[in-house]
PDB file of C-alpha atoms and ligand atoms in Angstrom:
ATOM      1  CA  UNK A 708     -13.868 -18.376  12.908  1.00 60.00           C
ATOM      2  CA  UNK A 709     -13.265 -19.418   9.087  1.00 62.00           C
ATOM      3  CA  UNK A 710     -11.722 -22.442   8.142  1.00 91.00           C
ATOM      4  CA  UNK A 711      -8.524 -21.311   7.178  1.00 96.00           C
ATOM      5  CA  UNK A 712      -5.740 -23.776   4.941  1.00 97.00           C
ATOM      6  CA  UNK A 713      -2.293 -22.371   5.535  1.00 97.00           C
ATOM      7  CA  UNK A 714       0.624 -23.229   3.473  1.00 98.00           C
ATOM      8  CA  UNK A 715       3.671 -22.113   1.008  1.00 98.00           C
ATOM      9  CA  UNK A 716       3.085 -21.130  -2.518  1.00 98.00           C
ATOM     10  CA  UNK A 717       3.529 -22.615  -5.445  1.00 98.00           C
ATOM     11  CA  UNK A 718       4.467 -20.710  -9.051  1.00 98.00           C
ATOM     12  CA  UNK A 719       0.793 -21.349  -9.833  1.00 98.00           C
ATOM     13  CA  UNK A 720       0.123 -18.780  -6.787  1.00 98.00           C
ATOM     14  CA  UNK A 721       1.500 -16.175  -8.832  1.00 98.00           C
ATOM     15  CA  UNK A 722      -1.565 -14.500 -10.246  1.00 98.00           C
ATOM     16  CA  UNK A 723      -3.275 -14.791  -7.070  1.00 98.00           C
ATOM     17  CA  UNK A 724      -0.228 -13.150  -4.521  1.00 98.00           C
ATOM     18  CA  UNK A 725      -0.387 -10.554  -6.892  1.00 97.00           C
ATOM     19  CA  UNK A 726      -4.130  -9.749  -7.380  1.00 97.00           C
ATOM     20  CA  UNK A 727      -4.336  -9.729  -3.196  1.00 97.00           C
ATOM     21  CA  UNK A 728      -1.400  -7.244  -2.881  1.00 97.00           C
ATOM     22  CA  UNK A 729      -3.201  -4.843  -5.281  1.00 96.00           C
ATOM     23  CA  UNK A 730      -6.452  -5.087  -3.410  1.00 96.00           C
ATOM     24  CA  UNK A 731      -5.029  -5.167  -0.056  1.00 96.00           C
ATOM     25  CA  UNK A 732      -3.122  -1.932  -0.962  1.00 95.00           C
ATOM     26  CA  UNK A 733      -6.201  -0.021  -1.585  1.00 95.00           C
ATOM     27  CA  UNK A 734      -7.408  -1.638   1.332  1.00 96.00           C
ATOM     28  CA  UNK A 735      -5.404   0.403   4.096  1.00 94.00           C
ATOM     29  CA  UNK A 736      -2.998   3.173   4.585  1.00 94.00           C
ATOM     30  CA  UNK A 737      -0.405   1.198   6.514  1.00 94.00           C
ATOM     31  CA  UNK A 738       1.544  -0.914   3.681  1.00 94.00           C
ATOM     32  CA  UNK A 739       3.929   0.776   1.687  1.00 90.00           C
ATOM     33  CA  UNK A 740       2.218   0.472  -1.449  1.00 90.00           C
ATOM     34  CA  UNK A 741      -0.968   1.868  -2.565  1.00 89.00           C
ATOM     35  CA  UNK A 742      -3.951   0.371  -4.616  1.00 89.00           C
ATOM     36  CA  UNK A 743      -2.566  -1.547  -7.914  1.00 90.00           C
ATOM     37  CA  UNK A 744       1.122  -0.403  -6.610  1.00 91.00           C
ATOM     38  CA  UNK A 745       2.301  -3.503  -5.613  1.00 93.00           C
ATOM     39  CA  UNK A 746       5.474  -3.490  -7.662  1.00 94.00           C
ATOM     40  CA  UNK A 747       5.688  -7.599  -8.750  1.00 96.00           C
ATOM     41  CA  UNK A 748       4.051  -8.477 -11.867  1.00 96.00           C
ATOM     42  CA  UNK A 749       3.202 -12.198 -12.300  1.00 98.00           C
ATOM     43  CA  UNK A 750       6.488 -13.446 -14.289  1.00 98.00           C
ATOM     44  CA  UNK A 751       8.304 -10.915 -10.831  1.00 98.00           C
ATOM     45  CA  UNK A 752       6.200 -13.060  -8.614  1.00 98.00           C
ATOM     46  CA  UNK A 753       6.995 -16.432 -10.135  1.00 98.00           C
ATOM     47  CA  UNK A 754      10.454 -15.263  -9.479  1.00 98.00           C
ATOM     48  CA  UNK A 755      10.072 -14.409  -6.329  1.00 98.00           C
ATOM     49  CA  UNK A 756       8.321 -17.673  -5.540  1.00 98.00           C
ATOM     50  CA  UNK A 757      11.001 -19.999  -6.661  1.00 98.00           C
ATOM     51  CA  UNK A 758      13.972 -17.568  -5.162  1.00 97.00           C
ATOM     52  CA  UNK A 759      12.116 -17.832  -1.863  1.00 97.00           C
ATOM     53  CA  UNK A 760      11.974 -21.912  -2.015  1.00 97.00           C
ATOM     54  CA  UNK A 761      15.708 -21.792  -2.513  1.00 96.00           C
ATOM     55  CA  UNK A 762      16.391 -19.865   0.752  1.00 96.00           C
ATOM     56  CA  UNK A 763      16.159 -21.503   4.143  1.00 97.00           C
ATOM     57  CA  UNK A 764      15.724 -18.395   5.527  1.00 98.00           C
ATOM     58  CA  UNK A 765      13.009 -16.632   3.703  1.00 98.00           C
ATOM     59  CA  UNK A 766       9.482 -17.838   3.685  1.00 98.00           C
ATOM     60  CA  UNK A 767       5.816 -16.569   2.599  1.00 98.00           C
ATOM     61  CA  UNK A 768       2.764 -18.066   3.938  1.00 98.00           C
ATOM     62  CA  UNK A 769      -0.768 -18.077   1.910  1.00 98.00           C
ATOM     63  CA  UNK A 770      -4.108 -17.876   4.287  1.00 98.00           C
ATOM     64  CA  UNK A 771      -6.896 -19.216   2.098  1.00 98.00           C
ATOM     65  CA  UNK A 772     -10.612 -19.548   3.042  1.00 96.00           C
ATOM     66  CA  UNK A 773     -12.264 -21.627  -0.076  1.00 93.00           C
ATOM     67  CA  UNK A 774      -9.541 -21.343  -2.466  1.00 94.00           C
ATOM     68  CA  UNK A 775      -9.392 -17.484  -1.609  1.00 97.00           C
ATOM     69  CA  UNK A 776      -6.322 -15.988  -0.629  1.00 98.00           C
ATOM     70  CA  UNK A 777      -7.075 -13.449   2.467  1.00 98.00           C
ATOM     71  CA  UNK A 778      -4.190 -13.563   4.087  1.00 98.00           C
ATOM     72  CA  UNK A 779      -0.168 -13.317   3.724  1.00 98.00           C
ATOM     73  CA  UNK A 780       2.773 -13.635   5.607  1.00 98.00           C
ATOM     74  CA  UNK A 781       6.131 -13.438   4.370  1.00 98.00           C
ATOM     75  CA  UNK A 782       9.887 -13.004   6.048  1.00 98.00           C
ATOM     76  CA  UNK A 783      12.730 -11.916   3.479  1.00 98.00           C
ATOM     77  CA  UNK A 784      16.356 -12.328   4.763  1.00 98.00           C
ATOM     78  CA  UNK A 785      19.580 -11.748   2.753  1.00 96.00           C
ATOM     79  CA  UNK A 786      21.715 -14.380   2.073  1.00 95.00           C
ATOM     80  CA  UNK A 787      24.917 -12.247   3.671  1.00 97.00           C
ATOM     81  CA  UNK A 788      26.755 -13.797   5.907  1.00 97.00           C
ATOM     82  CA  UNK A 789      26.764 -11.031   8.513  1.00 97.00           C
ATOM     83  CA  UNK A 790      22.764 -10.605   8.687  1.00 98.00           C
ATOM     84  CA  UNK A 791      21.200 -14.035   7.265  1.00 98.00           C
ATOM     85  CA  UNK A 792      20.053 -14.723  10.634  1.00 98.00           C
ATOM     86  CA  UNK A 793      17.759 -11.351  10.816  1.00 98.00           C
ATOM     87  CA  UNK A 794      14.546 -12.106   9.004  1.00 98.00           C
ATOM     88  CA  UNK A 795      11.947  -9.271   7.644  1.00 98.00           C
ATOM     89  CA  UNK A 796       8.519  -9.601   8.437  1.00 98.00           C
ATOM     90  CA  UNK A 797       5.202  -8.417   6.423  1.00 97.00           C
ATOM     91  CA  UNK A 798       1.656  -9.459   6.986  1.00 98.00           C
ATOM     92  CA  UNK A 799      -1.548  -8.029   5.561  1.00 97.00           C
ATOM     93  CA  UNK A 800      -4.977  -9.658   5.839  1.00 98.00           C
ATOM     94  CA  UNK A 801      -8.198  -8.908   3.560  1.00 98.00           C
ATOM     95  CA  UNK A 802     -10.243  -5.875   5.425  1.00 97.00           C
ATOM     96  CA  UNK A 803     -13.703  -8.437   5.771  1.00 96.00           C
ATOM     97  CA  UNK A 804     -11.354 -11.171   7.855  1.00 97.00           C
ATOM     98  CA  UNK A 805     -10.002  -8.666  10.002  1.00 97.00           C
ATOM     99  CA  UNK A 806     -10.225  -9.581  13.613  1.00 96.00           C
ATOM    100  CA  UNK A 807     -10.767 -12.987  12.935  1.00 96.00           C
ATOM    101  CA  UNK A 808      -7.642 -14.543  14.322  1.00 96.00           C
ATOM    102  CA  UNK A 809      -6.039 -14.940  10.891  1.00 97.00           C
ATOM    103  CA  UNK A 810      -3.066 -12.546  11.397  1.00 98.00           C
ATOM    104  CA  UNK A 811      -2.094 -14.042  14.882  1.00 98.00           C
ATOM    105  CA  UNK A 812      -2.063 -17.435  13.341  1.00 97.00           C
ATOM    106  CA  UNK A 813      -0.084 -16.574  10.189  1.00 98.00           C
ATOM    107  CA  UNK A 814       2.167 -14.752  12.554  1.00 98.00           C
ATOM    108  CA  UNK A 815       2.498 -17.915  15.204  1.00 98.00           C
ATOM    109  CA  UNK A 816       3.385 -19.929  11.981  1.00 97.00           C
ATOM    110  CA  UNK A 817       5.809 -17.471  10.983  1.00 98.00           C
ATOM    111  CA  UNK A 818       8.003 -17.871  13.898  1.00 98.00           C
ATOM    112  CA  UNK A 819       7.472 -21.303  14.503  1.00 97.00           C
ATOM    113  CA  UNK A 820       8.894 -21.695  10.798  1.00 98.00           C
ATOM    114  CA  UNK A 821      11.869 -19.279  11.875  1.00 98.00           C
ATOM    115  CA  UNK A 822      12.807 -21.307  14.894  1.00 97.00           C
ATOM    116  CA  UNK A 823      12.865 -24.555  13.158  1.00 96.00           C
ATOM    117  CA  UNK A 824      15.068 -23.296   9.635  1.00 96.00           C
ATOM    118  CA  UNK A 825      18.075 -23.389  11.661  1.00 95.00           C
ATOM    119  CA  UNK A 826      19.330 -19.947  10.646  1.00 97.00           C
ATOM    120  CA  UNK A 827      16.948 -17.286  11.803  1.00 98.00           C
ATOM    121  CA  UNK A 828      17.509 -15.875  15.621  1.00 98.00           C
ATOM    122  CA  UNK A 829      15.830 -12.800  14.818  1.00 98.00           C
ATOM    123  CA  UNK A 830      12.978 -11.290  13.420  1.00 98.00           C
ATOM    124  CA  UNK A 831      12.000  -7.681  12.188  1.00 98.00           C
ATOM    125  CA  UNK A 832       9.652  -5.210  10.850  1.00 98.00           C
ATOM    126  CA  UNK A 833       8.340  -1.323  11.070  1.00 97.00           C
ATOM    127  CA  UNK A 834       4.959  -0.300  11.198  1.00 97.00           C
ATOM    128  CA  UNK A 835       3.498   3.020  11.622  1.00 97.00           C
ATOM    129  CA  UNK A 836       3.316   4.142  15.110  1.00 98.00           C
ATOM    130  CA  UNK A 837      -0.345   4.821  14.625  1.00 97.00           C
ATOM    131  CA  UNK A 838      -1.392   1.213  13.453  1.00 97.00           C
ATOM    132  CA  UNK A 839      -2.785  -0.031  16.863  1.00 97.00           C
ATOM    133  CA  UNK A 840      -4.082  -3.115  16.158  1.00 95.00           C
ATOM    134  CA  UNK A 841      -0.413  -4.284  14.376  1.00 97.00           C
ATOM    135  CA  UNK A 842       1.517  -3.247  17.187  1.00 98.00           C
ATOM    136  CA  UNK A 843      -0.819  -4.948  19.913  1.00 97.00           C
ATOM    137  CA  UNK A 844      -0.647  -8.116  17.534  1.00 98.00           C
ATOM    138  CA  UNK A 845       2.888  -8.253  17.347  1.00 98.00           C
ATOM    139  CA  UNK A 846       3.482  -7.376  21.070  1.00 98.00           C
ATOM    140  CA  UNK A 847       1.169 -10.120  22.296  1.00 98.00           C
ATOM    141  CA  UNK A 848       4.166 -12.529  20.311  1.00 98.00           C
ATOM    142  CA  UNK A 849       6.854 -11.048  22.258  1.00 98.00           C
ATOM    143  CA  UNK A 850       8.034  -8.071  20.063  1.00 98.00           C
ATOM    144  CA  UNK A 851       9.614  -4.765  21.055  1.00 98.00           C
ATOM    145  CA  UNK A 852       9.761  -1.870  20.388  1.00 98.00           C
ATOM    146  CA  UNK A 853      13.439  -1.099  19.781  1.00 98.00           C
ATOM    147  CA  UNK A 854      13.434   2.845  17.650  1.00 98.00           C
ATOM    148  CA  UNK A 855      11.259   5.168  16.490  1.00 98.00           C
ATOM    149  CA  UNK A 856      11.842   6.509  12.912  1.00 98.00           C
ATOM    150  CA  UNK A 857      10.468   9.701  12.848  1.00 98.00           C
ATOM    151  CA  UNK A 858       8.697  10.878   9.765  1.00 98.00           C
ATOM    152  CA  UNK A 859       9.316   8.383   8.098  1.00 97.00           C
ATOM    153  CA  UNK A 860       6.316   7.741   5.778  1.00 96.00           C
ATOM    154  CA  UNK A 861       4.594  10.831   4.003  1.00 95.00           C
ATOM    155  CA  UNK A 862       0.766  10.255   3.140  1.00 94.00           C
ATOM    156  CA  UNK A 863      -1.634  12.987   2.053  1.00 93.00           C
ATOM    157  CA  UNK A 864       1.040  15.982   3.277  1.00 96.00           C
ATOM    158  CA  UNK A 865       1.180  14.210   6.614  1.00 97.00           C
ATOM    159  CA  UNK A 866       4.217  12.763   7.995  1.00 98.00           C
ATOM    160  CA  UNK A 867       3.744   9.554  10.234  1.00 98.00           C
ATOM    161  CA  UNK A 868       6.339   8.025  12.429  1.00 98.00           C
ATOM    162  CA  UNK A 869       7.450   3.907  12.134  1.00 98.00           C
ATOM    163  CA  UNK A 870       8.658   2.223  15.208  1.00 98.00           C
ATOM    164  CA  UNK A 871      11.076  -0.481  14.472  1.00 98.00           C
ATOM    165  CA  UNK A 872      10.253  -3.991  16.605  1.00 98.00           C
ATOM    166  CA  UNK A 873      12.313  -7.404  17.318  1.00 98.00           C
ATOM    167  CA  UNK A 874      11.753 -10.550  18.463  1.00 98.00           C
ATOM    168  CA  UNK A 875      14.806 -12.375  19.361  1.00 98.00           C
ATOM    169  CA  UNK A 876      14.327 -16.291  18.851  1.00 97.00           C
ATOM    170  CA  UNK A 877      15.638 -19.099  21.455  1.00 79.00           C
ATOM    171  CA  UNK A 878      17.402 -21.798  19.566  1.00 62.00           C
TER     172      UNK A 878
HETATM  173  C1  COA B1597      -2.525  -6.138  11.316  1.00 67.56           C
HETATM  174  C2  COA B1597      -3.360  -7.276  10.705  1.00 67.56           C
HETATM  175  C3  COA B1597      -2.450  -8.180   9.878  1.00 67.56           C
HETATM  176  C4  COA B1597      -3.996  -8.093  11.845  1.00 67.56           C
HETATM  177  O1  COA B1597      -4.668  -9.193  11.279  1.00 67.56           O
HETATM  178  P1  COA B1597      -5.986  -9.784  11.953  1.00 67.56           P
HETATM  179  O2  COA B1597      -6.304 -11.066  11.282  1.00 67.56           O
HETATM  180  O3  COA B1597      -7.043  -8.760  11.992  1.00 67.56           O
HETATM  181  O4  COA B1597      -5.435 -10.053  13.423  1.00 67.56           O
HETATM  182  P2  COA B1597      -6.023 -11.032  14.531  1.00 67.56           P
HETATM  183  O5  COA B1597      -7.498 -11.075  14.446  1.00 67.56           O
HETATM  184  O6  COA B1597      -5.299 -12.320  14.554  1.00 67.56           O
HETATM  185  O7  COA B1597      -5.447 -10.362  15.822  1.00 67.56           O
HETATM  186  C5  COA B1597      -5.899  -9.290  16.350  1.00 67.56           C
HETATM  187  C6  COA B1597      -4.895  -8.951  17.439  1.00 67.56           C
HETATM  188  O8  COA B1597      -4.355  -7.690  17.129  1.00 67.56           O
HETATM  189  C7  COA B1597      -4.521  -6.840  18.227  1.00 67.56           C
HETATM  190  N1  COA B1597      -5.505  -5.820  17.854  1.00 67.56           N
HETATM  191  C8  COA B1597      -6.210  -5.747  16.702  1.00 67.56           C
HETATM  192  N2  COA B1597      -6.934  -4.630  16.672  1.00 67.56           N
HETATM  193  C9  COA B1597      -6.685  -3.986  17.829  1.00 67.56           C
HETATM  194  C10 COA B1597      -7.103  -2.757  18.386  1.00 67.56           C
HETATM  195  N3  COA B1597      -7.963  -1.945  17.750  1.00 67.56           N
HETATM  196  N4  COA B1597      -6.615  -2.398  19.582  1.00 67.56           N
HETATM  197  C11 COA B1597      -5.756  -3.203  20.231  1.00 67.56           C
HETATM  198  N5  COA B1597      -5.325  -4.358  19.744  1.00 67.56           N
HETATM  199  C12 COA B1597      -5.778  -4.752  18.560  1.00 67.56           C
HETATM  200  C13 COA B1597      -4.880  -7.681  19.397  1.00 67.56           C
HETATM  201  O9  COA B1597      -3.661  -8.095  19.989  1.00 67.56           O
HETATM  202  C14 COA B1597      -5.580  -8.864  18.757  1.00 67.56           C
HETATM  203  O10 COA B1597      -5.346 -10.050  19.443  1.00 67.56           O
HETATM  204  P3  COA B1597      -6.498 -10.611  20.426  1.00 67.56           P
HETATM  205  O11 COA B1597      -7.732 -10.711  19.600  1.00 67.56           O
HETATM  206  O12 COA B1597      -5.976 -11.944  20.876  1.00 67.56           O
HETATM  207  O13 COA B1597      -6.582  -9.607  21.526  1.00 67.56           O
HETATM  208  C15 COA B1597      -4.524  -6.723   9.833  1.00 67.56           C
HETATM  209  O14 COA B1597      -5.262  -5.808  10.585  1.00 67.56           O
HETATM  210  C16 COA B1597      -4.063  -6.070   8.555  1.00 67.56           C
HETATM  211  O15 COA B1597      -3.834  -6.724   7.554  1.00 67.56           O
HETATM  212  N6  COA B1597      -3.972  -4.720   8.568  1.00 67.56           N
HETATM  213  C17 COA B1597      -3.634  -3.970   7.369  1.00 67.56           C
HETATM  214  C18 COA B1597      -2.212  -4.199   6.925  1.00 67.56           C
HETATM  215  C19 COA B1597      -1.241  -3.940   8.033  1.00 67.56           C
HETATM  216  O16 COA B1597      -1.391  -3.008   8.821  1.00 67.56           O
HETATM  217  N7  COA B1597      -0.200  -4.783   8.063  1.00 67.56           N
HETATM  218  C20 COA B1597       0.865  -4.621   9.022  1.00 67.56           C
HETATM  219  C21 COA B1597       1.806  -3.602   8.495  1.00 67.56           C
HETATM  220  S1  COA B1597       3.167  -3.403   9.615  1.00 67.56           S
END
């Protein structure tokens, strides 16, 4: 297992979030954006950075080995008053650190972080119905499947079905 340093961004992350996402799109089939598609450019992602450090509720989470971004988690929430406490999650790990534990711990941060910001009592995401390995990871933290949206991604003239999973946090 690498030694891995977790922690939050800074605006001096920016170039770096970005250049992952475009790799990691090429990477794999299951994000929603393809190779060089991810749709923040750097000034987007500085942005992003310092919107997300303003929000108790939203949070991203940089896995670097050596400097080296290979891993990223992130939960988005709205600030409406109605669903603030329903977070979005998204995780993607460099192909070569696959396997290596990475994801579970980014994702065991992710909800430690959500049951400490005092908002969040529940947590989100789709993935393709087909993406094993992301639906065995997210079971083994306690998440459900709650729907099934059928066809819901098109890729290569295929149509793929998302299930839609939940973990509901104890406060
Ligand atoms: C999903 C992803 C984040 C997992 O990251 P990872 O660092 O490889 O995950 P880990 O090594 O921590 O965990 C692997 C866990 O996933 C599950 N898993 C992985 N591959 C599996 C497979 N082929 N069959 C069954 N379970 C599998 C297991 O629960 C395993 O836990 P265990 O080793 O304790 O049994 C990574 O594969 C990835 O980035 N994939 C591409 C992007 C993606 O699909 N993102 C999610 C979109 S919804």
């Amino acid at each position: 297992m690498p030694e891995i340093i977790f922690r939050q961004p800074t605006i001096d992350d920016a170039q770096a979030i970005v250049d992952f996402y475009n790799i990691v799109g090429g990477e794999t089939t299951f994000l929603s954006f393809e190779q060089d598609e991810y749709p923040l450019n750097v000034e987007d992602q500085v942005q992003s950075i310092k919107a997300v450090a303003e929000q108790k509720n939203s949070v991203m989470i940089l896995a670097f080995e050596n400097d080296e971004i290979v891993g990223i988690g992130t939960i988005n929430s709205s600030n409406k008053i109605k669903s603030r406490h329903s977070g979005e999650l998204g995780i993607v790990v460099k192909k070569m650190y696959h396997g290596k534990g990475i994801g579970s711990q980014i994702i065991q941060q992710l909800i430690e972080w959500a049951k400490s910001n005092g908002i969040t009592t529940r947590i989100q995401l789709d993935t393709r119905c087909d993406n094993i390995g992301a639906v065995e990871l997210y079971k083994k933290f306690g998440f459900e499947i709650e729907g099934c949206l059928k066809n819901s991604t098109l890729l290569n003239g295929e149509y793929y079905d998302l299930y839609v999973m939940g973990l509901l946090l104890d406060k």
